[in-house]
Short mmCIF file of C-alpha atoms in Angstrom, two decimals:
data_model
loop_
_atom_site.label_atom_id
_atom_site.label_comp_id
_atom_site.label_asym_id
_atom_site.label_seq_id
_atom_site.Cartn_x
_atom_site.Cartn_y
_atom_site.Cartn_z
CA UNK A 1 -25.18 -17.93 -5.02
CA UNK A 2 -24.58 -14.29 -4.47
CA UNK A 3 -27.61 -12.27 -4.11
CA UNK A 4 -28.55 -9.07 -5.92
CA UNK A 5 -27.90 -6.86 -3.01
CA UNK A 6 -24.38 -8.35 -2.25
CA UNK A 7 -23.66 -7.31 -5.68
CA UNK A 8 -25.37 -3.75 -5.25
CA UNK A 9 -23.21 -3.61 -2.04
CA UNK A 10 -19.83 -4.47 -3.43
CA UNK A 11 -21.12 -1.78 -6.62
CA UNK A 12 -21.00 0.54 -3.40
CA UNK A 13 -17.49 -0.74 -1.87
CA UNK A 14 -15.64 0.31 -5.29
CA UNK A 15 -18.05 3.37 -6.32
CA UNK A 16 -17.70 4.81 -3.22
CA UNK A 17 -15.97 3.67 -0.33
CA UNK A 18 -12.26 2.68 -2.21
CA UNK A 19 -12.45 -0.76 -1.75
CA UNK A 20 -9.94 -2.98 -4.26
CA UNK A 21 -8.14 -5.86 -4.65
CA UNK A 22 -4.27 -4.24 -4.09
CA UNK A 23 -1.93 -6.54 -5.43
CA UNK A 24 -2.12 -10.15 -7.60
CA UNK A 25 1.46 -11.48 -7.25
CA UNK A 26 2.60 -13.89 -8.41
CA UNK A 27 5.70 -16.27 -6.00
CA UNK A 28 8.05 -17.66 -8.87
CA UNK A 29 10.71 -20.34 -7.48
CA UNK A 30 14.28 -19.45 -8.77
CA UNK A 31 16.43 -21.86 -7.50
CA UNK A 32 16.41 -23.58 -10.67
CA UNK A 33 18.33 -20.90 -12.22
CA UNK A 34 21.28 -21.04 -10.21
CA UNK A 35 23.97 -21.50 -13.30
CA UNK A 36 27.87 -21.68 -14.08
CA UNK A 37 28.61 -18.32 -14.26
CA UNK A 38 26.44 -15.53 -12.72
CA UNK A 39 25.79 -14.07 -16.51
CA UNK A 40 24.29 -17.29 -17.09
CA UNK A 41 22.16 -17.44 -13.86
CA UNK A 42 21.08 -14.23 -14.44
CA UNK A 43 19.50 -15.15 -18.21
CA UNK A 44 17.56 -18.09 -16.90
CA UNK A 45 16.20 -15.45 -13.95
CA UNK A 46 15.42 -12.85 -16.69
CA UNK A 47 13.72 -16.06 -19.49
CA UNK A 48 11.94 -17.56 -16.60
CA UNK A 49 9.62 -14.69 -15.01
CA UNK A 50 9.44 -13.72 -18.62
CA UNK A 51 8.05 -17.20 -19.64
CA UNK A 52 5.73 -17.39 -16.43
CA UNK A 53 4.87 -13.87 -15.71
CA UNK A 54 3.53 -13.31 -19.30
CA UNK A 55 0.19 -13.00 -18.92
CA UNK A 56 0.13 -11.61 -15.34
CA UNK A 57 -0.94 -8.43 -16.38
CA UNK A 58 -3.30 -9.05 -18.82
CA UNK A 59 -5.01 -11.54 -16.70
CA UNK A 60 -5.24 -9.38 -13.49
CA UNK A 61 -7.16 -6.36 -16.32
CA UNK A 62 -9.21 -8.84 -17.50
CA UNK A 63 -10.44 -10.09 -13.89
CA UNK A 64 -10.84 -5.97 -13.13
CA UNK A 65 -13.41 -5.50 -16.15
CA UNK A 66 -15.26 -8.80 -15.23
CA UNK A 67 -16.44 -8.56 -11.83
CA UNK A 68 -16.06 -4.55 -11.18
CA UNK A 69 -13.64 -4.27 -9.28
CA UNK A 70 -10.05 -2.40 -9.64
CA UNK A 71 -6.86 -4.72 -9.55
CA UNK A 72 -4.32 -2.26 -8.23
CA UNK A 73 -0.80 -4.05 -8.66
CA UNK A 74 0.48 -6.62 -10.37
CA UNK A 75 3.88 -7.79 -8.44
CA UNK A 76 6.01 -10.53 -8.54
CA UNK A 77 8.06 -12.15 -5.80
CA UNK A 78 11.39 -14.51 -5.99
CA UNK A 79 13.04 -16.54 -4.06
CA UNK A 80 15.25 -14.65 -2.19
CA UNK A 81 18.27 -13.84 -4.44
CA UNK A 82 21.31 -14.08 -1.82
CA UNK A 83 20.21 -17.68 -2.28
CA UNK A 84 21.35 -17.11 -6.25
CA UNK A 85 24.49 -14.95 -5.37
CA UNK A 86 26.44 -16.79 -3.03
CA UNK A 87 28.87 -18.08 -5.38
CA UNK A 88 29.31 -14.84 -7.24
CA UNK A 89 30.58 -12.69 -4.26
CA UNK A 90 30.89 -9.23 -5.84
CA UNK A 91 28.07 -9.39 -8.93
CA UNK A 92 25.26 -9.76 -7.13
CA UNK A 93 24.54 -6.52 -9.20
CA UNK A 94 24.14 -8.89 -12.46
CA UNK A 95 21.00 -10.45 -10.58
CA UNK A 96 19.05 -7.62 -9.80
CA UNK A 97 19.49 -6.25 -13.06
CA UNK A 98 17.94 -9.42 -15.11
CA UNK A 99 15.15 -9.26 -12.13
CA UNK A 100 14.46 -5.26 -13.01
CA UNK A 101 14.81 -6.63 -16.58
CA UNK A 102 11.98 -8.73 -16.27
CA UNK A 103 9.56 -6.79 -14.48
CA UNK A 104 9.40 -4.32 -17.07
CA UNK A 105 9.75 -7.38 -20.01
CA UNK A 106 6.49 -8.68 -18.38
CA UNK A 107 4.80 -4.74 -17.13
CA UNK A 108 4.37 -5.27 -13.69
CA UNK A 109 4.37 -2.91 -10.80
CA UNK A 110 6.95 -4.46 -8.82
CA UNK A 111 9.21 -7.59 -8.45
CA UNK A 112 10.63 -8.11 -4.76
CA UNK A 113 12.79 -10.57 -3.74
CA UNK A 114 16.63 -8.66 -3.11
CA UNK A 115 16.27 -10.19 -0.15
CA UNK A 116 18.28 -12.00 2.25
CA UNK A 117 17.75 -14.05 5.41
CA UNK A 118 19.94 -13.73 8.54
CA UNK A 119 18.31 -13.64 11.40
CA UNK A 120 21.36 -15.60 13.53
CA UNK A 121 24.14 -15.24 11.43
CA UNK A 122 25.43 -14.14 7.94
CA UNK A 123 28.17 -15.46 5.85
CA UNK A 124 30.42 -13.91 3.71
CA UNK A 125 28.16 -13.72 0.84
CA UNK A 126 25.04 -12.69 2.77
CA UNK A 127 27.22 -9.67 3.81
CA UNK A 128 28.36 -8.91 0.17
CA UNK A 129 25.00 -9.07 -0.39
CA UNK A 130 23.27 -6.63 2.02
CA UNK A 131 26.75 -4.23 1.04
CA UNK A 132 25.23 -4.51 -2.71
CA UNK A 133 21.47 -3.13 -1.96
CA UNK A 134 22.15 0.41 -2.14
CA UNK A 135 23.44 -0.04 -5.74
CA UNK A 136 21.19 -1.98 -7.14
CA UNK A 137 18.18 0.46 -5.52
CA UNK A 138 19.95 3.11 -7.46
CA UNK A 139 20.39 1.42 -10.43
CA UNK A 140 16.88 -0.62 -10.99
CA UNK A 141 13.42 1.05 -11.06
CA UNK A 142 10.95 -2.09 -9.90
CA UNK A 143 13.39 -4.17 -7.49
CA UNK A 144 12.07 -4.14 -3.69
CA UNK A 145 14.38 -5.54 -1.26
CA UNK A 146 14.55 -6.74 2.33
CA UNK A 147 16.21 -8.58 4.94
CA UNK A 148 15.12 -10.31 8.11
CA UNK A 149 17.23 -10.12 11.20
CA UNK A 150 15.66 -11.71 13.50
CA UNK A 151 12.93 -14.22 15.15
CA UNK A 152 11.43 -15.41 17.69
CA UNK A 153 13.30 -18.68 17.74
CA UNK A 154 16.69 -17.08 17.05
CA UNK A 155 16.62 -14.30 18.51
CA UNK A 156 18.31 -10.66 16.81
CA UNK A 157 21.55 -10.33 14.78
CA UNK A 158 22.46 -7.85 15.81
CA UNK A 159 25.85 -7.17 13.72
CA UNK A 160 23.38 -7.49 11.08
CA UNK A 161 21.10 -4.49 12.68
CA UNK A 162 24.62 -2.29 12.42
CA UNK A 163 25.13 -3.14 8.92
CA UNK A 164 21.31 -2.30 8.31
CA UNK A 165 21.60 1.07 9.93
CA UNK A 166 24.48 1.78 7.36
CA UNK A 167 22.37 0.29 4.41
CA UNK A 168 19.83 2.04 5.17
CA UNK A 169 21.29 5.40 5.23
CA UNK A 170 23.30 4.90 1.88
CA UNK A 171 20.51 3.77 0.49
CA UNK A 172 19.02 7.20 0.73
CA UNK A 173 21.88 9.02 -0.08
CA UNK A 174 22.61 8.00 -3.76
CA UNK A 175 18.48 8.55 -4.39
CA UNK A 176 16.51 11.32 -5.20
CA UNK A 177 14.61 12.29 -1.89
CA UNK A 178 15.90 9.17 -0.45
CA UNK A 179 13.42 6.80 -2.37
CA UNK A 180 15.99 4.07 -2.10
CA UNK A 181 15.33 3.61 0.88
CA UNK A 182 11.74 3.43 0.46
CA UNK A 183 11.94 0.23 -1.36
CA UNK A 184 13.76 -1.50 1.18
CA UNK A 185 12.21 -3.18 4.13
CA UNK A 186 13.86 -4.72 7.45
CA UNK A 187 12.28 -7.78 9.33
CA UNK A 188 11.83 -9.99 12.14
CA UNK A 189 9.80 -13.09 11.66
CA UNK A 190 9.20 -12.71 7.88
CA UNK A 191 6.63 -14.25 6.10
CA UNK A 192 7.29 -16.37 2.81
CA UNK A 193 3.88 -15.74 1.02
CA UNK A 194 3.16 -11.95 1.85
CA UNK A 195 2.16 -10.15 -1.67
CA UNK A 196 2.76 -6.38 -0.09
CA UNK A 197 5.41 -4.89 -1.51
CA UNK A 198 8.68 -3.91 -0.16
CA UNK A 199 9.03 -7.04 1.53
CA UNK A 200 7.95 -9.77 -0.28
CA UNK A 201 9.80 -12.60 -1.31
CA UNK A 202 8.79 -16.20 -2.50
CA UNK A 203 9.73 -18.25 0.45
CA UNK A 204 11.58 -21.45 0.26
CA UNK A 205 8.68 -23.22 1.25
CA UNK A 206 6.95 -22.77 -1.59
CA UNK A 207 5.66 -24.36 -4.53
CA UNK A 208 7.45 -23.22 -8.38
CA UNK A 209 4.56 -20.78 -9.35
CA UNK A 210 1.90 -19.69 -6.97
CA UNK A 211 -0.67 -16.33 -6.65
CA UNK A 212 -0.99 -14.66 -3.42
CA UNK A 213 -3.88 -11.83 -3.33
CA UNK A 214 -4.00 -8.76 -1.02
CA UNK A 215 -6.84 -7.14 -0.54
CA UNK A 216 -7.80 -3.58 0.88
CA UNK A 217 -10.63 -1.43 2.09
CA UNK A 218 -10.20 0.73 4.76
CA UNK A 219 -12.30 3.12 3.49
CA UNK A 220 -14.91 0.20 3.87
CA UNK A 221 -14.65 -0.14 6.78
CA UNK A 222 -14.72 3.86 8.08
CA UNK A 223 -18.49 3.58 6.09
CA UNK A 224 -19.54 0.94 7.67
CA UNK A 225 -18.64 2.69 11.49
CA UNK A 226 -19.88 5.94 10.36
CA UNK A 227 -23.12 3.86 10.18
CA UNK A 228 -23.39 3.79 14.14
CA UNK A 229 -21.91 6.22 15.78
CA UNK A 230 -23.26 5.50 19.24
CA UNK A 231 -22.67 1.90 18.76
CA UNK A 232 -20.68 0.16 21.29
CA UNK A 233 -17.24 -1.22 21.21
CA UNK A 234 -18.65 -4.76 21.05
CA UNK A 235 -20.82 -3.66 18.34
CA UNK A 236 -17.95 -1.79 16.57
CA UNK A 237 -15.59 -5.71 16.35
CA UNK A 238 -18.76 -7.17 15.02
CA UNK A 239 -19.64 -4.63 11.96
CA UNK A 240 -15.57 -4.85 11.51
CA UNK A 241 -15.93 -8.44 11.45
CA UNK A 242 -19.13 -8.36 9.22
CA UNK A 243 -17.08 -5.79 6.52
CA UNK A 244 -14.10 -8.01 6.52
CA UNK A 245 -15.86 -11.41 5.55
CA UNK A 246 -17.18 -8.83 2.35
CA UNK A 247 -13.83 -8.10 1.35
CA UNK A 248 -12.34 -10.76 1.77
CA UNK A 249 -14.92 -13.03 -0.41
CA UNK A 250 -14.14 -10.72 -3.31
CA UNK A 251 -10.61 -11.07 -2.86
CA UNK A 252 -10.88 -15.20 -2.61
CA UNK A 253 -12.92 -15.37 -5.48
CA UNK A 254 -10.11 -13.70 -7.88
CA UNK A 255 -7.74 -15.38 -6.04
CA UNK A 256 -9.27 -18.72 -7.52
CA UNK A 257 -9.86 -17.41 -10.88
CA UNK A 258 -6.47 -15.31 -11.49
CA UNK A 259 -4.47 -19.32 -10.27
CA UNK A 260 -6.50 -21.12 -12.65
CA UNK A 261 -5.93 -18.51 -15.29
CA UNK A 262 -1.87 -18.34 -14.70
CA UNK A 263 -1.48 -22.44 -14.02
CA UNK A 264 -0.28 -21.47 -10.85
CA UNK A 265 -0.77 -22.69 -7.57
CA UNK A 266 -3.19 -21.11 -5.65
CA UNK A 267 -1.58 -19.64 -2.85
CA UNK A 268 -3.32 -16.97 -0.15
CA UNK A 269 -5.43 -13.85 0.56
CA UNK A 270 -3.96 -11.22 2.56
CA UNK A 271 -6.57 -9.50 4.48
CA UNK A 272 -4.33 -5.87 5.45
CA UNK A 273 -6.16 -2.94 5.64
CA UNK A 274 -3.65 -1.21 3.29
CA UNK A 275 -4.02 2.82 3.49
CA UNK A 276 -3.79 5.07 0.35
CA UNK A 277 -3.12 9.22 0.43
CA UNK A 278 -6.87 9.26 -0.88
CA UNK A 279 -8.98 10.96 1.37
CA UNK A 280 -11.68 8.38 2.68
CA UNK A 281 -9.19 5.38 2.20
CA UNK A 282 -7.12 5.93 5.29
CA UNK A 283 -7.25 3.28 8.31
CA UNK A 284 -6.22 6.68 10.62
CA UNK A 285 -9.65 7.46 9.69
CA UNK A 286 -11.07 4.20 10.86
CA UNK A 287 -9.23 4.71 14.26
CA UNK A 288 -10.85 8.12 14.38
CA UNK A 289 -14.21 6.87 13.70
CA UNK A 290 -13.97 4.96 16.52
CA UNK A 291 -14.05 7.65 18.71
CA UNK A 292 -10.96 9.32 18.99
CA UNK A 293 -10.20 12.96 18.42
CA UNK A 294 -7.10 12.66 16.08
CA UNK A 295 -5.11 9.52 15.26
CA UNK A 296 -1.81 9.36 17.98
CA UNK A 297 -3.74 10.45 21.04
CA UNK A 298 -4.15 7.97 24.16
CA UNK A 299 -6.63 5.15 23.14
CA UNK A 300 -5.29 4.59 19.77
CA UNK A 301 -3.34 1.50 20.65
CA UNK A 302 -6.41 0.39 22.21
CA UNK A 303 -8.21 0.81 18.94
CA UNK A 304 -6.09 -0.60 16.34
CA UNK A 305 -5.89 -4.32 18.72
CA UNK A 306 -9.66 -3.94 18.07
CA UNK A 307 -9.41 -3.45 14.73
CA UNK A 308 -6.61 -5.76 13.53
CA UNK A 309 -8.03 -8.70 15.50
CA UNK A 310 -11.45 -8.05 14.04
CA UNK A 311 -10.13 -7.98 10.37
CA UNK A 312 -8.39 -11.42 11.01
CA UNK A 313 -11.55 -13.05 12.96
CA UNK A 314 -14.11 -11.94 9.66
CA UNK A 315 -11.46 -12.24 6.70
CA UNK A 316 -10.32 -16.26 8.16
CA UNK A 317 -14.17 -17.09 7.72
CA UNK A 318 -14.36 -16.19 4.16
CA UNK A 319 -10.99 -17.86 2.77
CA UNK A 320 -9.80 -20.87 3.88
CA UNK A 321 -6.03 -19.76 2.97
CA UNK A 322 -5.58 -16.68 4.97
CA UNK A 323 -2.05 -15.91 5.04
CA UNK A 324 0.98 -12.85 4.46
CA UNK A 325 0.72 -10.12 7.10
CA UNK A 326 -2.94 -9.86 7.23
CA UNK A 327 -4.55 -6.84 9.42
CA UNK A 328 -3.87 -3.10 9.25
CA UNK A 329 -1.35 -1.24 7.74
CA UNK A 330 -0.13 1.74 9.32
CA UNK A 331 2.24 3.48 6.94
CA UNK A 332 2.63 7.23 7.46
CA UNK A 333 3.42 8.90 4.40
CA UNK A 334 0.43 6.57 2.22
CA UNK A 335 -2.53 7.22 4.25
CA UNK A 336 -3.66 11.02 4.99
CA UNK A 337 -4.93 10.67 8.32
CA UNK A 338 -1.75 9.56 9.55
CA UNK A 339 0.19 11.99 7.29
CA UNK A 340 -2.22 14.74 9.26
CA UNK A 341 -1.65 12.96 12.43
CA UNK A 342 2.14 13.31 12.09
CA UNK A 343 1.95 16.89 10.83
CA UNK A 344 -0.06 18.04 13.50
CA UNK A 345 2.41 16.08 16.29
CA UNK A 346 0.15 14.12 17.89
CA UNK A 347 1.04 10.93 16.18
CA UNK A 348 5.13 10.15 16.86
CA UNK A 349 7.40 7.78 16.41
CA UNK A 350 7.09 6.77 20.12
CA UNK A 351 3.15 6.13 19.57
CA UNK A 352 3.39 4.25 15.96
CA UNK A 353 6.02 1.97 17.95
CA UNK A 354 3.36 1.16 20.65
CA UNK A 355 1.11 0.95 17.73
CA UNK A 356 3.13 -1.32 15.43
CA UNK A 357 2.93 -3.81 19.02
CA UNK A 358 -0.70 -4.75 17.91
CA UNK A 359 -0.74 -4.03 14.49
CA UNK A 360 0.35 -5.89 10.98
CA UNK A 361 4.08 -5.13 10.05
CA UNK A 362 5.16 -2.18 12.47
CA UNK A 363 7.25 1.22 11.50
CA UNK A 364 6.53 1.64 7.70
CA UNK A 365 6.92 5.09 5.40
CA UNK A 366 8.27 7.01 7.90
CA UNK A 367 10.53 9.86 7.24
CA UNK A 368 13.59 11.52 9.34
CA UNK A 369 16.00 13.63 9.04
CA UNK A 370 18.48 13.26 6.53
CA UNK A 371 21.29 13.83 8.77
CA UNK A 372 20.15 11.12 10.94
CA UNK A 373 23.59 8.69 12.52
CA UNK A 374 23.09 5.37 10.89
CA UNK A 375 23.90 4.03 14.61
CA UNK A 376 20.36 5.92 15.09
CA UNK A 377 18.74 4.16 12.67
CA UNK A 378 19.99 0.59 13.73
CA UNK A 379 18.75 1.16 16.71
CA UNK A 380 15.45 2.35 15.83
CA UNK A 381 15.28 -0.90 14.03
CA UNK A 382 16.54 -3.02 17.42
CA UNK A 383 13.52 -1.39 19.56
CA UNK A 384 10.94 -2.46 16.44
CA UNK A 385 12.59 -6.04 15.88
CA UNK A 386 12.67 -6.30 19.73
CA UNK A 387 8.46 -6.28 19.86
CA UNK A 388 8.22 -8.67 17.31
CA UNK A 389 10.47 -11.20 18.90
CA UNK A 390 8.82 -11.26 21.99
CA UNK A 391 5.36 -10.84 20.56
CA UNK A 392 5.97 -13.58 18.18
CA UNK A 393 4.91 -11.36 15.78
CA UNK A 394 6.06 -10.09 12.22
CA UNK A 395 7.47 -6.41 13.10
CA UNK A 396 9.30 -4.57 9.88
CA UNK A 397 10.94 -1.26 9.21
CA UNK A 398 11.13 0.92 6.18
CA UNK A 399 12.04 4.16 7.13
CA UNK A 400 14.00 7.21 4.60
CA UNK A 401 16.54 9.40 6.07
CA UNK A 402 15.95 12.32 3.52
CA UNK A 403 18.94 14.04 2.39
CA UNK A 404 18.58 17.37 2.94
CA UNK A 405 15.54 17.59 4.70
CA UNK A 406 15.02 18.36 8.69
CA UNK A 407 11.84 18.35 11.01
CA UNK A 408 8.91 20.42 10.18
CA UNK A 409 9.71 19.59 6.09
CA UNK A 410 8.03 17.51 3.61
CA UNK A 411 8.84 14.96 1.32
CA UNK A 412 6.65 14.49 -1.91
CA UNK A 413 7.29 11.16 -2.92
CA UNK A 414 4.48 10.50 -5.26
CA UNK A 415 1.73 8.00 -6.16
CA UNK A 416 0.83 5.84 -3.97
CA UNK A 417 4.29 6.22 -1.56
CA UNK A 418 2.09 9.72 -0.99
CA UNK A 419 4.02 12.92 1.31
CA UNK A 420 5.57 12.78 4.52
CA UNK A 421 6.39 15.23 6.89
CA UNK A 422 9.87 14.93 8.44
CA UNK A 423 9.25 13.45 12.04
CA UNK A 424 11.74 13.46 14.37
CA UNK A 425 13.75 11.44 16.15
CA UNK A 426 15.64 11.04 19.82
CA UNK A 427 18.63 13.01 19.73
CA UNK A 428 20.64 11.18 22.55
CA UNK A 429 22.94 8.27 20.93
CA UNK A 430 22.45 4.66 21.00
CA UNK A 431 26.00 4.21 19.44
CA UNK A 432 27.97 1.92 21.48
CA UNK A 433 25.30 -0.30 22.51
CA UNK A 434 24.71 -0.71 18.87
CA UNK A 435 28.31 -0.99 17.95
CA UNK A 436 28.81 -4.17 20.52
CA UNK A 437 27.33 -6.46 18.11
CA UNK A 438 26.55 -9.89 18.16
CA UNK A 439 23.06 -11.29 18.99
CA UNK A 440 20.17 -10.52 21.41
CA UNK A 441 19.16 -14.32 22.47
CA UNK A 442 15.82 -15.53 22.18
CA UNK A 443 13.01 -14.56 24.93
CA UNK A 444 12.78 -17.99 27.36
CA UNK A 445 8.73 -18.89 25.00
CA UNK A 446 10.48 -19.49 21.67
CA UNK A 447 12.55 -22.46 22.97
CA UNK A 448 10.02 -24.73 22.24
CA UNK A 449 9.91 -27.88 20.55
#
């Protein structure tokens, strides 16, 4: 039974500490939509998404009103589209347009799943699919794309990594302010139940239709830490755990109700602390509340490790089905604390890379000079994939080479995507390494059975 003081506490979390349900994401299997022609397949995809997802916005809005907690985003994820396009090489755009059209029809914010899984090798169909991504992202509004290029079990597909560097570059070059690249992410150890964009897809191990919920609340955690300015590190961890429990409990309630009302399988709650550019909703400021002068200084990685672990421990106690990415996101353009630290020079790409070894996902929403070579982008991706592969964790890269911009300038994306300073990349080349191709073998500890 929920007590009066707990209700008041939740109201304060929403009104004063920026607590929200960041997303309700419906996962839809599209395997039954594969037909003899690309046109028939595209029509089947559109029809199924419109039928299954027709009430997701209404249900999300109803729950927001009933529980007094904002539901910020309503999303859909689908079966990796490369499975649908395998027999339609060169015609992938038709499927992409159907996905985007369906997203607009049901009124959701984003649809994820224009994705491919090539962590070991690529077929000709998958290579064609990946090459279609820049055009697809330039001609769609709500569609997001991802590619998994590595895993602890398989190693890293460096042929795919080389190609992805070119794809990121091209996606940025043909869209305003490089926005196409902001809707694309490359993974190592991608998960099948992630409700967050741009990396969400409905995995092959999922059912016909599933609801996954992503909670948020960096401001709630920061507020809790403000109340204990002289606490020990052990006490900090305990407070974060208890706060994560409260946040996740609300997410679990929303998950139960949303899955019932949408007649869908109950999926997972993703515990991730997802920031926004709003003051008071920053993961970077949580780390500074722990005792850092500015995020990026020495001690940042240790603080982030504490935060990530405590969030997981507290959240797991509040929900029987925890999944997705779960932890703390560090997207530069979407976090006012990270933006300020990057602008001052305290937060660098090298430090971000170190932080990704202990947090959720990886180098996220980082803007770099538009003239950065594709091989440098591939090398940056390879570094991040190696962290994920060796540490048996999910890592990702969402990086935007902004056309016409250089270090010292800003790019304005607007909304939840925020704004970002153009961060410098290393000026020495890794082109010969990237051009070798092949596969980085899996680590010895990946050979488990």
